[in-house]
XYZ file of N, CA, C and O in Angstrom:
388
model
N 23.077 -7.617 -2.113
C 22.253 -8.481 -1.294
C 23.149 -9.508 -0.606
O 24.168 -9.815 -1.225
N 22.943 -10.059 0.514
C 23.721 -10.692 1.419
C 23.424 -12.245 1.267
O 22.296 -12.733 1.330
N 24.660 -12.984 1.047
C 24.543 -14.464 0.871
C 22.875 -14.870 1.592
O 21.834 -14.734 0.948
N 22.925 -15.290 2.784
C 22.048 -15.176 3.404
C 20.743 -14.818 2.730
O 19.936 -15.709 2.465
N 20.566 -13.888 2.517
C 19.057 -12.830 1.762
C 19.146 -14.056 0.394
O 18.079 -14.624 0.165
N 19.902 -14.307 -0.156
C 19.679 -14.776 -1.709
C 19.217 -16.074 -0.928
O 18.020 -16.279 -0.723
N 20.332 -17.053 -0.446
C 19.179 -17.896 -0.226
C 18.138 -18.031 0.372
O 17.532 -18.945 -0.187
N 17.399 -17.531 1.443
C 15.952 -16.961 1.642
C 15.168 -17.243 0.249
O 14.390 -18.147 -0.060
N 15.762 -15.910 -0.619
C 15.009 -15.572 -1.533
C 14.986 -17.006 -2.737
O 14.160 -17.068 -3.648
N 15.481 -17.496 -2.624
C 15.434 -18.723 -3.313
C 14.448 -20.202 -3.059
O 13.821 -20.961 -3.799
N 14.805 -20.079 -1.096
C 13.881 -20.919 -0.712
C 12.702 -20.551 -0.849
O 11.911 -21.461 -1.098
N 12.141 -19.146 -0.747
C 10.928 -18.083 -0.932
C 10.690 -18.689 -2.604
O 9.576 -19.212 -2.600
N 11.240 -18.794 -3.835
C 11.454 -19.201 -4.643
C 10.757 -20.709 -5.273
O 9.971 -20.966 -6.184
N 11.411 -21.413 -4.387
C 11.258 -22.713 -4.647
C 9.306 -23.103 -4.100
O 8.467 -23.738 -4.738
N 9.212 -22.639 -3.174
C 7.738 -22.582 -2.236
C 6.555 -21.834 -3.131
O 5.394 -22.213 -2.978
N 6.874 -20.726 -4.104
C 6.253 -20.220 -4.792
C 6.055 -21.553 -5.950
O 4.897 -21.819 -6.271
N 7.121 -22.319 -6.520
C 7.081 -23.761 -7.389
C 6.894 -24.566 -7.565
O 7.103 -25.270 -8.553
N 6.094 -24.843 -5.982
C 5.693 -26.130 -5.349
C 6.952 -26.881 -5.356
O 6.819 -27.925 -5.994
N 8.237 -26.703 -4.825
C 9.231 -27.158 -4.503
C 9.489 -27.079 -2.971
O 10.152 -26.062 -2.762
N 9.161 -27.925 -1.515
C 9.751 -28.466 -0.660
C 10.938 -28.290 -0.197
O 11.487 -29.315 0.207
N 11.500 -27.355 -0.125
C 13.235 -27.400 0.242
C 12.972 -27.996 1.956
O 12.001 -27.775 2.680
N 14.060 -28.704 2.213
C 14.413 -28.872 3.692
C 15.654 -29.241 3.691
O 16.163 -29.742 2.688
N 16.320 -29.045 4.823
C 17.823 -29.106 4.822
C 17.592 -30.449 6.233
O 16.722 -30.419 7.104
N 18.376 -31.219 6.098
C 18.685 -32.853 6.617
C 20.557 -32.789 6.791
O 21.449 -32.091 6.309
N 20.494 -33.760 7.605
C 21.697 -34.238 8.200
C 22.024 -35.443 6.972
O 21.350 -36.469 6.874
N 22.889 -35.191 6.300
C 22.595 -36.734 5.263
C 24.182 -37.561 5.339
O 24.567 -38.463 4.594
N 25.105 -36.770 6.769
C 25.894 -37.822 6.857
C 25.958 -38.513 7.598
O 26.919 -39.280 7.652
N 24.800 -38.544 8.631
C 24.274 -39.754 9.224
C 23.283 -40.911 8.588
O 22.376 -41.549 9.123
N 23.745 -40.934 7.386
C 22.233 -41.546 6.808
C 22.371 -43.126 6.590
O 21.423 -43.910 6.620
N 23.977 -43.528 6.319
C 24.607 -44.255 6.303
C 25.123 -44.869 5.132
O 25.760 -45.919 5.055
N 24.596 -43.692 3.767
C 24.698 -44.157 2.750
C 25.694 -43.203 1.900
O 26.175 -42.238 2.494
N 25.986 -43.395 0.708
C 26.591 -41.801 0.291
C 25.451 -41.348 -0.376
O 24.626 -42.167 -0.782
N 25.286 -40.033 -0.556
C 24.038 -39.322 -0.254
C 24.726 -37.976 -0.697
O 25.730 -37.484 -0.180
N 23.816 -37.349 -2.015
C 24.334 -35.913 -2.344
C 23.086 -34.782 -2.054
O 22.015 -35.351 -2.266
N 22.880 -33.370 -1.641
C 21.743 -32.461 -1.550
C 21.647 -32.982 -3.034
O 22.484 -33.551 -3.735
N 20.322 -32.592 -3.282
C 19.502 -32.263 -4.790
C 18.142 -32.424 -5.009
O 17.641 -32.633 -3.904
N 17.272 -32.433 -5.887
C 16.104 -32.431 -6.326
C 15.084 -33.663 -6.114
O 15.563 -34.359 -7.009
N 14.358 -34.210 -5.756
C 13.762 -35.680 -6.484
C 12.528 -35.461 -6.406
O 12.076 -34.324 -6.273
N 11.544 -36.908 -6.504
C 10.700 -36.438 -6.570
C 10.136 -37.439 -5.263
O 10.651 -38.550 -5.132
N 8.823 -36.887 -4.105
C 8.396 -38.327 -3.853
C 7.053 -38.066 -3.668
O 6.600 -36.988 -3.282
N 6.233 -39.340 -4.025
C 5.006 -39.370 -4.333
C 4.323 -38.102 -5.082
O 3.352 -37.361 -4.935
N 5.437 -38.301 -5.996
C 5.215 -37.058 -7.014
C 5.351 -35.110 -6.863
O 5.114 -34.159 -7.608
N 5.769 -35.263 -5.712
C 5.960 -34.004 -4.786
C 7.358 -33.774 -5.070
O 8.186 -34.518 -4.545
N 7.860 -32.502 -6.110
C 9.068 -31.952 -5.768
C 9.380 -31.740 -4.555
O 8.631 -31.278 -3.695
N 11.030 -32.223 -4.365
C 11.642 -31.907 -2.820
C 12.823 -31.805 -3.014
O 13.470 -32.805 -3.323
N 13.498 -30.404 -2.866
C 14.995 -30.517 -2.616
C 15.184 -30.425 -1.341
O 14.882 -29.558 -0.521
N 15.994 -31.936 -1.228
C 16.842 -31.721 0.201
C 18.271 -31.551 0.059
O 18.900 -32.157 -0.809
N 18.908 -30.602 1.026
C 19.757 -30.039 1.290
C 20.943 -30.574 2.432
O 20.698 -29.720 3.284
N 21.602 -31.059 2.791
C 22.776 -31.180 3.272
C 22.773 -30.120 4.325
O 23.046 -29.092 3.707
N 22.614 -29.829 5.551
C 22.644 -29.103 6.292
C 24.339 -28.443 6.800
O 24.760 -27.326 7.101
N 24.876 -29.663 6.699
C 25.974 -29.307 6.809
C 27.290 -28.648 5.915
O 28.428 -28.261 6.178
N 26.417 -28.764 4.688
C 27.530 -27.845 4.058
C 27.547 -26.359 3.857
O 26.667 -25.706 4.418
N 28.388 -25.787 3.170
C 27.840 -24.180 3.378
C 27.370 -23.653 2.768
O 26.987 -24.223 1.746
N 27.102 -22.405 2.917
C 26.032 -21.804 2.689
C 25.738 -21.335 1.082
O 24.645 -21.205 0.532
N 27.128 -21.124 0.513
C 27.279 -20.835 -0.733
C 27.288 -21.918 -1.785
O 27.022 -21.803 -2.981
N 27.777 -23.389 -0.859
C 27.125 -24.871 -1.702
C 25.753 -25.027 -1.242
O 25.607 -26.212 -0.940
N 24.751 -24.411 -1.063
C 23.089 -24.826 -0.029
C 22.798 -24.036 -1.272
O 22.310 -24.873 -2.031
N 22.839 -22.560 -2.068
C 22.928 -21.756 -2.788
C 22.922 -22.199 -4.160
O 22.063 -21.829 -4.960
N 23.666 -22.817 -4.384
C 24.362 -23.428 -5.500
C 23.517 -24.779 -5.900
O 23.240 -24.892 -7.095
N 23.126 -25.715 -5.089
C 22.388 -26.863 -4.906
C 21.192 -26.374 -5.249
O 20.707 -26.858 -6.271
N 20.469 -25.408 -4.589
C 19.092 -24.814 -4.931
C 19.047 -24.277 -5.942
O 18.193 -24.807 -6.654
N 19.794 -23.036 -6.655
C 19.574 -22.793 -7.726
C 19.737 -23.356 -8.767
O 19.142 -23.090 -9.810
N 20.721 -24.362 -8.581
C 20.590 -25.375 -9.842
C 19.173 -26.354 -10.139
O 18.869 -26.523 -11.320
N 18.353 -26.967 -9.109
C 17.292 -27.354 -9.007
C 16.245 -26.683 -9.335
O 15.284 -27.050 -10.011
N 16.465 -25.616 -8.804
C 15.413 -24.377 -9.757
C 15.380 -23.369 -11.318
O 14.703 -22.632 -12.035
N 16.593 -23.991 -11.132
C 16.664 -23.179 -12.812
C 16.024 -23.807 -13.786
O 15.671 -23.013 -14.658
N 15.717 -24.948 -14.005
C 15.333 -25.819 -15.214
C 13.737 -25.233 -15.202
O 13.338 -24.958 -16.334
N 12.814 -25.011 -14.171
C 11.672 -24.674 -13.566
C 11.005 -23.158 -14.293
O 11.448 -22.010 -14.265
N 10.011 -23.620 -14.802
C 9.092 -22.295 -15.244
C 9.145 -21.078 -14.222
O 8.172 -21.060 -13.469
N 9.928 -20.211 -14.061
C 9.774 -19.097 -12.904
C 9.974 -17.718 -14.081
O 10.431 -16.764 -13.451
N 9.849 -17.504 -14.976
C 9.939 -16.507 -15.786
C 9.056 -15.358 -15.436
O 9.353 -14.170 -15.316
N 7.647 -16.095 -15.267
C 6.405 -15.108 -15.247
C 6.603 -15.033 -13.437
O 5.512 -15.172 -12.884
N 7.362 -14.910 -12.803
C 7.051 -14.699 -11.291
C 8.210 -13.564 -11.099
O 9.106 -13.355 -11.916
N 8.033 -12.906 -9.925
C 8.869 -11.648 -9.800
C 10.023 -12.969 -8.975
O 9.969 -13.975 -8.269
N 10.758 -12.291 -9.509
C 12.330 -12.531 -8.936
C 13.298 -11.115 -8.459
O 13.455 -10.069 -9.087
N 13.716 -11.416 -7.465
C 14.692 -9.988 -7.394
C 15.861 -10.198 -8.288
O 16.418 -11.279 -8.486
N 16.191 -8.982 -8.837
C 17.956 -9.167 -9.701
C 19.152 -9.908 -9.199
O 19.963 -10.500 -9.911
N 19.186 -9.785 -7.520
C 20.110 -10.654 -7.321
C 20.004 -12.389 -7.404
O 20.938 -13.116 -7.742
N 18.624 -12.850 -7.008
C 18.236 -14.283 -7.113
C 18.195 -14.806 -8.732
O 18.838 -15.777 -9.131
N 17.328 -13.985 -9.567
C 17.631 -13.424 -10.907
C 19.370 -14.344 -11.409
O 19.646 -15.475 -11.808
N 19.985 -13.380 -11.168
C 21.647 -13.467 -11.494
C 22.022 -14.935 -11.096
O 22.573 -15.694 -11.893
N 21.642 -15.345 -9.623
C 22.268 -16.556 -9.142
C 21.681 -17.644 -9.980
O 22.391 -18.240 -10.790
N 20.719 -17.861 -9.861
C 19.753 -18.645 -11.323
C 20.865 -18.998 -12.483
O 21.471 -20.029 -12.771
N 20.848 -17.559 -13.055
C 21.981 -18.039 -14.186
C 23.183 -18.339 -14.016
O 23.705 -18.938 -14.956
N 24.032 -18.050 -12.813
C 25.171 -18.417 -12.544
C 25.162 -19.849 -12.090
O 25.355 -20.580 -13.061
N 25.042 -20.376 -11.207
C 24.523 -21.306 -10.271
C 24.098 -22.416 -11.994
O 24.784 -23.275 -12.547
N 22.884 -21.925 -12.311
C 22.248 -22.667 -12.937
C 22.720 -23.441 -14.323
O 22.375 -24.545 -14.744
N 23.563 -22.543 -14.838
C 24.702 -22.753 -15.726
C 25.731 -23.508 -15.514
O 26.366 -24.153 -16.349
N 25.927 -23.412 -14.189
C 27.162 -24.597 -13.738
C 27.453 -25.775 -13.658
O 28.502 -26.343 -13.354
N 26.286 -26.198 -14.001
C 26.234 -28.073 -13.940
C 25.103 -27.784 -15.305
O 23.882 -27.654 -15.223
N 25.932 -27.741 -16.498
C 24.910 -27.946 -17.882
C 24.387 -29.253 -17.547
O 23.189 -29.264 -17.834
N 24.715 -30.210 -17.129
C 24.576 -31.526 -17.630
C 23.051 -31.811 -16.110
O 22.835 -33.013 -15.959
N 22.340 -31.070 -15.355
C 21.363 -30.948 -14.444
C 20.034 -30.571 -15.685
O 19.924 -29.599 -16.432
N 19.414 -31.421 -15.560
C 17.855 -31.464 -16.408
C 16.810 -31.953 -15.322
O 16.760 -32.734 -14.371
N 15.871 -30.905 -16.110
C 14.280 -31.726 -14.839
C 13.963 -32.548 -15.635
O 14.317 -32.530 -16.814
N 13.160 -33.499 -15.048
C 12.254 -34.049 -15.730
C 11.029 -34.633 -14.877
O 11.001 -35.613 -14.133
N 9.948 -33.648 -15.248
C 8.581 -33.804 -14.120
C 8.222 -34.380 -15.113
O 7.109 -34.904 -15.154
């Protein structure tokens, strides 16, 4: 499956979780400012860094989504895999809704 296709399938992912992804300009923001998870007015939202690439946009999302009940939902094997790779990579990333 093609970089590209996984993240699709991730943002496809996150929308099934009631997770918000949008990708933003955040080095105009004027602050330092990392992509990741939060919450506002109680609404999961990962925003994304538009400008970085595609395999850190990847990496950012699946870590935000791994902590997330998605067991009982179809996942393809490759989004599947990135989950645990991705998701494993920053042990120290916890939800807390």
């Amino acid at each position: 499956m093609k970089p590209e296709q996984i993240y699709q399938e991730l943002k496809d992912l996150a929308e099934k979780l009631g997770v918000t992804v949008s990708e933003q300009s955040l080095r105009t923001s004027g602050i330092t400012v990392k992509s990741g998870v939060c919450l506002i007015k109680g609404e999961m939202h990962c925003i994304i860094d538009k400008n970085i690439s595609l395999n850190k946009k990847t990496t950012v999302l699946a870590q935000s989504l791994y902590g997330l009940p998605h067991e009982n939902l179809f996942v393809v094997p490759a989004v599947r895999d990135a989950l645990q790779k991705y998701g494993r990579t920053n042990s120290s990333h916890k939800m807390y809704i």
